[in-house]
mmCIF file of C-alpha atoms in Angstrom:
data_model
loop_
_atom_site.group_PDB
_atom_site.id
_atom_site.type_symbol
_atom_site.label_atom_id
_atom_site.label_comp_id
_atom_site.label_asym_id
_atom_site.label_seq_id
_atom_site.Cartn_x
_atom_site.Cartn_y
_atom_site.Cartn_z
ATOM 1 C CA UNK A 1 -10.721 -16.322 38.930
ATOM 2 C CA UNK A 2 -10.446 -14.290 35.742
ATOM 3 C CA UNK A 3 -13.074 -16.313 33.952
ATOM 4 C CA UNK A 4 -15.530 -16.373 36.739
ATOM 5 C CA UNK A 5 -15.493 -12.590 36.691
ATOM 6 C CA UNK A 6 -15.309 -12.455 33.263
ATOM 7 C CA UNK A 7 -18.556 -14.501 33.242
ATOM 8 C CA UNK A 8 -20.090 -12.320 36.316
ATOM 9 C CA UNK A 9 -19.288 -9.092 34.202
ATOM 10 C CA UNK A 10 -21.611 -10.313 31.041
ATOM 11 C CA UNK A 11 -24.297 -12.105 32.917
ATOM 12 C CA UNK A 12 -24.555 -8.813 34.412
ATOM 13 C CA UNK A 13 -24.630 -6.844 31.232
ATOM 14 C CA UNK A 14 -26.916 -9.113 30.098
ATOM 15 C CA UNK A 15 -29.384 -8.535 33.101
ATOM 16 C CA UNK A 16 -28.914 -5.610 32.927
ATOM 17 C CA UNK A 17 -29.884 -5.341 28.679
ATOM 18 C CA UNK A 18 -32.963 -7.228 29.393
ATOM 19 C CA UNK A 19 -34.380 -4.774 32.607
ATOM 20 C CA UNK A 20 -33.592 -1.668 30.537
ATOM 21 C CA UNK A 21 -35.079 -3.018 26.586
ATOM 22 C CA UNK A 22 -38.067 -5.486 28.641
ATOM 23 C CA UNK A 23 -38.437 -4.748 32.158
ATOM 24 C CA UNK A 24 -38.147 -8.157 33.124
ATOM 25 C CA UNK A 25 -35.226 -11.122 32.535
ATOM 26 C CA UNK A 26 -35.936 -12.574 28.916
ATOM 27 C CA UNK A 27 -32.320 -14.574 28.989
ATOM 28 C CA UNK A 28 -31.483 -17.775 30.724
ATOM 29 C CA UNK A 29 -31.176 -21.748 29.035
ATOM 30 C CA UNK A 30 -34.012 -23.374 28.555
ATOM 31 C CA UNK A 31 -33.668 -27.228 28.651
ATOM 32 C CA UNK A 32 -34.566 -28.975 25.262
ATOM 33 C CA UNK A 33 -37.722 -30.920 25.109
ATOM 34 C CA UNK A 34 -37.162 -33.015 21.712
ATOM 35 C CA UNK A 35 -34.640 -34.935 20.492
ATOM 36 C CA UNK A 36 -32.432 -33.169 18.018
ATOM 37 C CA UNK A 37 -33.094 -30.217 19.697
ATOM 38 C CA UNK A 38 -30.329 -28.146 22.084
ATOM 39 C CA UNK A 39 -30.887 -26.430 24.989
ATOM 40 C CA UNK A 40 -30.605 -23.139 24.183
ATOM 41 C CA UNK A 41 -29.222 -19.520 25.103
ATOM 42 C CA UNK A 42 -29.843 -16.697 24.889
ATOM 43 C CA UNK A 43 -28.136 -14.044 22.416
ATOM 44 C CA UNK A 44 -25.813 -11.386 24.283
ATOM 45 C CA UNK A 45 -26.797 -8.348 24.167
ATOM 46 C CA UNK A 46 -23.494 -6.808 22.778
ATOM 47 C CA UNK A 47 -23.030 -10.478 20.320
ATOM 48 C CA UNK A 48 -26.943 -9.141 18.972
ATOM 49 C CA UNK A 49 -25.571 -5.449 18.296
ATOM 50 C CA UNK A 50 -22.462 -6.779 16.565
ATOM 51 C CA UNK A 51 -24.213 -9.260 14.472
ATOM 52 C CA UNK A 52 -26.533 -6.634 12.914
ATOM 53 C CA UNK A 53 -23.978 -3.924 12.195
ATOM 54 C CA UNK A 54 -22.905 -6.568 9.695
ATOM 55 C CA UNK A 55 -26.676 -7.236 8.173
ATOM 56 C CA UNK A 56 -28.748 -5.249 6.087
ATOM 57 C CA UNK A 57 -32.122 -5.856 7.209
ATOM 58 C CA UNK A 58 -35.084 -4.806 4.302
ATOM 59 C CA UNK A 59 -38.694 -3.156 5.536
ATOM 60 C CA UNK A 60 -40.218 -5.720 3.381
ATOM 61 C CA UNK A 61 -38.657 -8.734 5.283
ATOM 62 C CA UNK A 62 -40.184 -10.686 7.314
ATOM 63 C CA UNK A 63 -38.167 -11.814 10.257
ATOM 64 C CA UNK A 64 -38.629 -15.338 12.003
ATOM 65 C CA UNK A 65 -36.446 -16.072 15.247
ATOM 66 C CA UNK A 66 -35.783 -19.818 15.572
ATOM 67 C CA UNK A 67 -36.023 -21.150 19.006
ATOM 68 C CA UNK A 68 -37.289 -17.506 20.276
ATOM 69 C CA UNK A 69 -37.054 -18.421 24.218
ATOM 70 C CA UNK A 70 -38.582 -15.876 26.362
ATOM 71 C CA UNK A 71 -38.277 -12.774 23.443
ATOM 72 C CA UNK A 72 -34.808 -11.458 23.702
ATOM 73 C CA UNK A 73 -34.237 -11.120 20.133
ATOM 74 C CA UNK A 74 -37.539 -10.165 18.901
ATOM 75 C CA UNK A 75 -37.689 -7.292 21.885
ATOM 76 C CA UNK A 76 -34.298 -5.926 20.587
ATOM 77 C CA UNK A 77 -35.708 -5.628 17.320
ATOM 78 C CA UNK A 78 -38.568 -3.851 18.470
ATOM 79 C CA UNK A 79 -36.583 -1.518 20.184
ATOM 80 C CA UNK A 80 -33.933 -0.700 18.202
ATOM 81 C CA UNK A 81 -36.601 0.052 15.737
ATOM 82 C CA UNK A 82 -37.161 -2.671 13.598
ATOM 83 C CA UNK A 83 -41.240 -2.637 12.571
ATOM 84 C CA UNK A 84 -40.896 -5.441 10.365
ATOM 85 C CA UNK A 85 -43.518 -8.596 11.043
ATOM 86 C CA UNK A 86 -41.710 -10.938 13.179
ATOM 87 C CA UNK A 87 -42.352 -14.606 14.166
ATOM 88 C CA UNK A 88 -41.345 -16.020 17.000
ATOM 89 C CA UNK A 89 -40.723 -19.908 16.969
ATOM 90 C CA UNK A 90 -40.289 -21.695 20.178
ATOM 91 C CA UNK A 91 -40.522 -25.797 20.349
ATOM 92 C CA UNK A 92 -40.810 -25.722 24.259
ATOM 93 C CA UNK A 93 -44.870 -25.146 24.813
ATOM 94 C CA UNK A 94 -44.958 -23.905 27.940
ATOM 95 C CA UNK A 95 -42.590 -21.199 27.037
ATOM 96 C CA UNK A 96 -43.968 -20.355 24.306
ATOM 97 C CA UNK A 97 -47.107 -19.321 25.595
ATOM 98 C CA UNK A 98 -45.506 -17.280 28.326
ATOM 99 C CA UNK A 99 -43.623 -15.350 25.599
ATOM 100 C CA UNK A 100 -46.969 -15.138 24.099
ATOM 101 C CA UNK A 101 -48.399 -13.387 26.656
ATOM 102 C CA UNK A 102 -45.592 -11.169 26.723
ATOM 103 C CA UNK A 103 -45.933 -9.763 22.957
ATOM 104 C CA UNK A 104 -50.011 -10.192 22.793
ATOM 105 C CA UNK A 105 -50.072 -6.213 22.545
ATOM 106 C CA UNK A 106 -47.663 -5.710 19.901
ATOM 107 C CA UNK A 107 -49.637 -6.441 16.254
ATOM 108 C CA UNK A 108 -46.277 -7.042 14.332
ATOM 109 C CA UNK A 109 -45.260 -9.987 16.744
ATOM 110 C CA UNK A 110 -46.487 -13.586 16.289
ATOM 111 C CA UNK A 111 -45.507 -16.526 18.783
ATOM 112 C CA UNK A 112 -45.992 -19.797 17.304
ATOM 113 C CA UNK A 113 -45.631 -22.566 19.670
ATOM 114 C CA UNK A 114 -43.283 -26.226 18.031
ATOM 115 C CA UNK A 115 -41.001 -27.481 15.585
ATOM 116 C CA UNK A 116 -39.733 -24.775 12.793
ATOM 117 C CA UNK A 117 -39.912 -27.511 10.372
ATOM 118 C CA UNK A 118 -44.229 -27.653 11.291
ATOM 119 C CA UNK A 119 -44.561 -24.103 11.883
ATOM 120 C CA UNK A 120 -42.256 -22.436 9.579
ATOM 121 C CA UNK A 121 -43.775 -19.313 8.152
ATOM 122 C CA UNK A 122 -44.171 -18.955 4.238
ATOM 123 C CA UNK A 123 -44.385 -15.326 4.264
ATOM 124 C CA UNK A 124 -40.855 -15.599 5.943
ATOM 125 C CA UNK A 125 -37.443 -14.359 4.478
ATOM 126 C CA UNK A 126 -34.905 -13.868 7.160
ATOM 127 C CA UNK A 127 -34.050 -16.269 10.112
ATOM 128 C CA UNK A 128 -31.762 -15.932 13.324
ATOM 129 C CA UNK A 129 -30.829 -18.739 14.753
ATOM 130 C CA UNK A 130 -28.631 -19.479 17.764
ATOM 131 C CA UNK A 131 -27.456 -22.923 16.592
ATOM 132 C CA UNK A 132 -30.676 -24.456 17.965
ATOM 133 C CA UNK A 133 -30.563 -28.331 16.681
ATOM 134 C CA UNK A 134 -28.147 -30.492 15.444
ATOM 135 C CA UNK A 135 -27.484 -31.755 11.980
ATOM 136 C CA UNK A 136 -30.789 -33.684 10.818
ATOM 137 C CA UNK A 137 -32.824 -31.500 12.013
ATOM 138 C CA UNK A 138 -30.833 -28.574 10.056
ATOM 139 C CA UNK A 139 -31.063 -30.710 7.069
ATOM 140 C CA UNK A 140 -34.605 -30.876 6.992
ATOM 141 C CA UNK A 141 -35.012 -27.454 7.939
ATOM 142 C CA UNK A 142 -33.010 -26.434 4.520
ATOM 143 C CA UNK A 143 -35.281 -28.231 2.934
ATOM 144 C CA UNK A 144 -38.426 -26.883 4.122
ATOM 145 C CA UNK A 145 -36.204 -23.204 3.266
ATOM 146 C CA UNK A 146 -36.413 -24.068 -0.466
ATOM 147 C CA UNK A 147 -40.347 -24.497 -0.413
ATOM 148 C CA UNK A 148 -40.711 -20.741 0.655
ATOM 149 C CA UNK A 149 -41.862 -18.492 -2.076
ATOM 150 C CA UNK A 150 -39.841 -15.713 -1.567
ATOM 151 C CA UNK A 151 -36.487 -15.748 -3.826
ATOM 152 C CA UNK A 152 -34.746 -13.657 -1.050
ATOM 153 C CA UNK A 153 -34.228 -16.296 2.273
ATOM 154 C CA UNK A 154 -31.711 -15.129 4.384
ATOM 155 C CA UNK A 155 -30.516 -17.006 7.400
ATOM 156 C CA UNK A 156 -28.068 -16.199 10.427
ATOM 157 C CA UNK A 157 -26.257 -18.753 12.350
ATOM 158 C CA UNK A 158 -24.866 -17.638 15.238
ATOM 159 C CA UNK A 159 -22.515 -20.252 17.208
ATOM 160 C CA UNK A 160 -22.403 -21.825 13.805
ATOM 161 C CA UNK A 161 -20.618 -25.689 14.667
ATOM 162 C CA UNK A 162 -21.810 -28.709 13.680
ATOM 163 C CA UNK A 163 -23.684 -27.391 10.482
ATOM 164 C CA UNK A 164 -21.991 -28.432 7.261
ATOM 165 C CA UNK A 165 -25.599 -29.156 5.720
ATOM 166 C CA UNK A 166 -25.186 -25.575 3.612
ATOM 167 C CA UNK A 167 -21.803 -25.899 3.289
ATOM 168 C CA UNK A 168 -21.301 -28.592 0.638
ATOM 169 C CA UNK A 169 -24.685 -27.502 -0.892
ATOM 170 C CA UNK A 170 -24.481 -25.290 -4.143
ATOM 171 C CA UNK A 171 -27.550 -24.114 -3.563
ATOM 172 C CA UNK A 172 -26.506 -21.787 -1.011
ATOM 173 C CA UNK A 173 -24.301 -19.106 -0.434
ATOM 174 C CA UNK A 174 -22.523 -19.142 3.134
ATOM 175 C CA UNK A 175 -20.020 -16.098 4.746
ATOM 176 C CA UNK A 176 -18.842 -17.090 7.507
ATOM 177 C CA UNK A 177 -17.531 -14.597 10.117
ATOM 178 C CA UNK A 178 -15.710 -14.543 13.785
ATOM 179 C CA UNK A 179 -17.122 -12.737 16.762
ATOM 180 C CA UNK A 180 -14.495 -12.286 18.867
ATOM 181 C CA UNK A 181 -15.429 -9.897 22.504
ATOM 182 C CA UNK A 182 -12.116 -10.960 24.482
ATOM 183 C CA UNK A 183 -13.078 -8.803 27.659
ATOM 184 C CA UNK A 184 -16.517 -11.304 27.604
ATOM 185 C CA UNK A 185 -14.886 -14.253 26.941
ATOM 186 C CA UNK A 186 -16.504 -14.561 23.186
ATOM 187 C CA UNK A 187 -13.700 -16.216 21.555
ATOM 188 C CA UNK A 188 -13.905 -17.247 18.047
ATOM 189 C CA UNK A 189 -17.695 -17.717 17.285
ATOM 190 C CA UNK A 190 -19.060 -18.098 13.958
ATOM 191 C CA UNK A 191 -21.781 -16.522 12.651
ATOM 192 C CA UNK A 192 -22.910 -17.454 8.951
ATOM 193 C CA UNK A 193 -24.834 -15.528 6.760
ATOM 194 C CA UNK A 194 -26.330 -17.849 4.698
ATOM 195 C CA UNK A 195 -28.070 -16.901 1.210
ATOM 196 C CA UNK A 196 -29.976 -18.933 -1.345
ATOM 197 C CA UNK A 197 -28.302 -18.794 -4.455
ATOM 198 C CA UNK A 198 -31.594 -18.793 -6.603
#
């Protein structure tokens, strides 16, 4: 009973975040149409405000949201102020083009529509990720990372499991950190701030 009303109480919040920052729901699972890929979730909106108390985000970056759903994220950027030019990257088409839509007024805001490791942006230097894919695809993905040209990538896992590829590489820098929202039932969740080391 607890849980169920624990879970109740921050789908609520959650609605609740999206009607008052979008005017519409932005949050939900979308089912994953590739192999490697997960579905995903979206961010809470009190997991978002936590994780960027702890993050330093530059004018000059751009920011790229990995498997951007519906907009969640980017929206709570834009309105918590962020003017930075953001990408949105979402591998499910038909969703991407409805968050498209969405966004087509706001100049800072691109939606590109695939796989991060096609559409990555080179301009790029900070990523958010909600623990999107699993292993190989993360691999390649860190990869692609070191062909950017700027010397400053940052990139946040959230719900960080399953991801050693940056671990045992010295290339990188990883802090990990727990979320931990016991009256939401957020338990334990890792979130790693990753840094290139070069």
């Amino acid at each position: 009973m607890l849980e169920k009303l624990t879970t109740f109480f921050r789908e609520s919040l959650n609605v609740a975040g999206d009607i008052y920052y979008a005017g519409s729901l932005l949050g939900g699972s979308i089912k994953a149409v590739s192999k490697g890929a997960y579905s995903t979730e979206s961010t809470d909106y009190i997991v978002l405000k936590e994780i960027f108390q702890r993050i330093s985000l530059k004018e000059t970056d751009v920011l790229v949201d990995v498997g951007c759903g519906k907009g969640r994220v980017i929206n709570w950027w834009l309105k918590k102020g962020f003017k930075n030019k953001i990408y949105g990257v979402e591998l499910n088409h038909s969703i991407a083009s409805k968050t498209r839509i969405f966004f087509k007024n706001i100049t800072n805001v691109s939606i590109l529509s695939g796989d991060i490791n096609d559409q990555i942006p080179q301009d790029a230097t900070f990523f958010y990720l909600y623990n999107p894919f699993e292993p190989f695809i993360t691999e390649t993905f860190k990869k692609k990372l070191v062909t950017l040209p700027s010397a400053e990538i940052r990139v946040v896992f959230y719900n960080y499991h399953h991801n050693s590829t940056f671990d045992r590489d010295p290339d990188w820098a990883i802090n990990k950190e727990k979320i931990n929202i016991p009256l939401l039932g957020i338990n334990d969740e890792v979130m790693a701030i990753i840094k290139r080391n070069f």
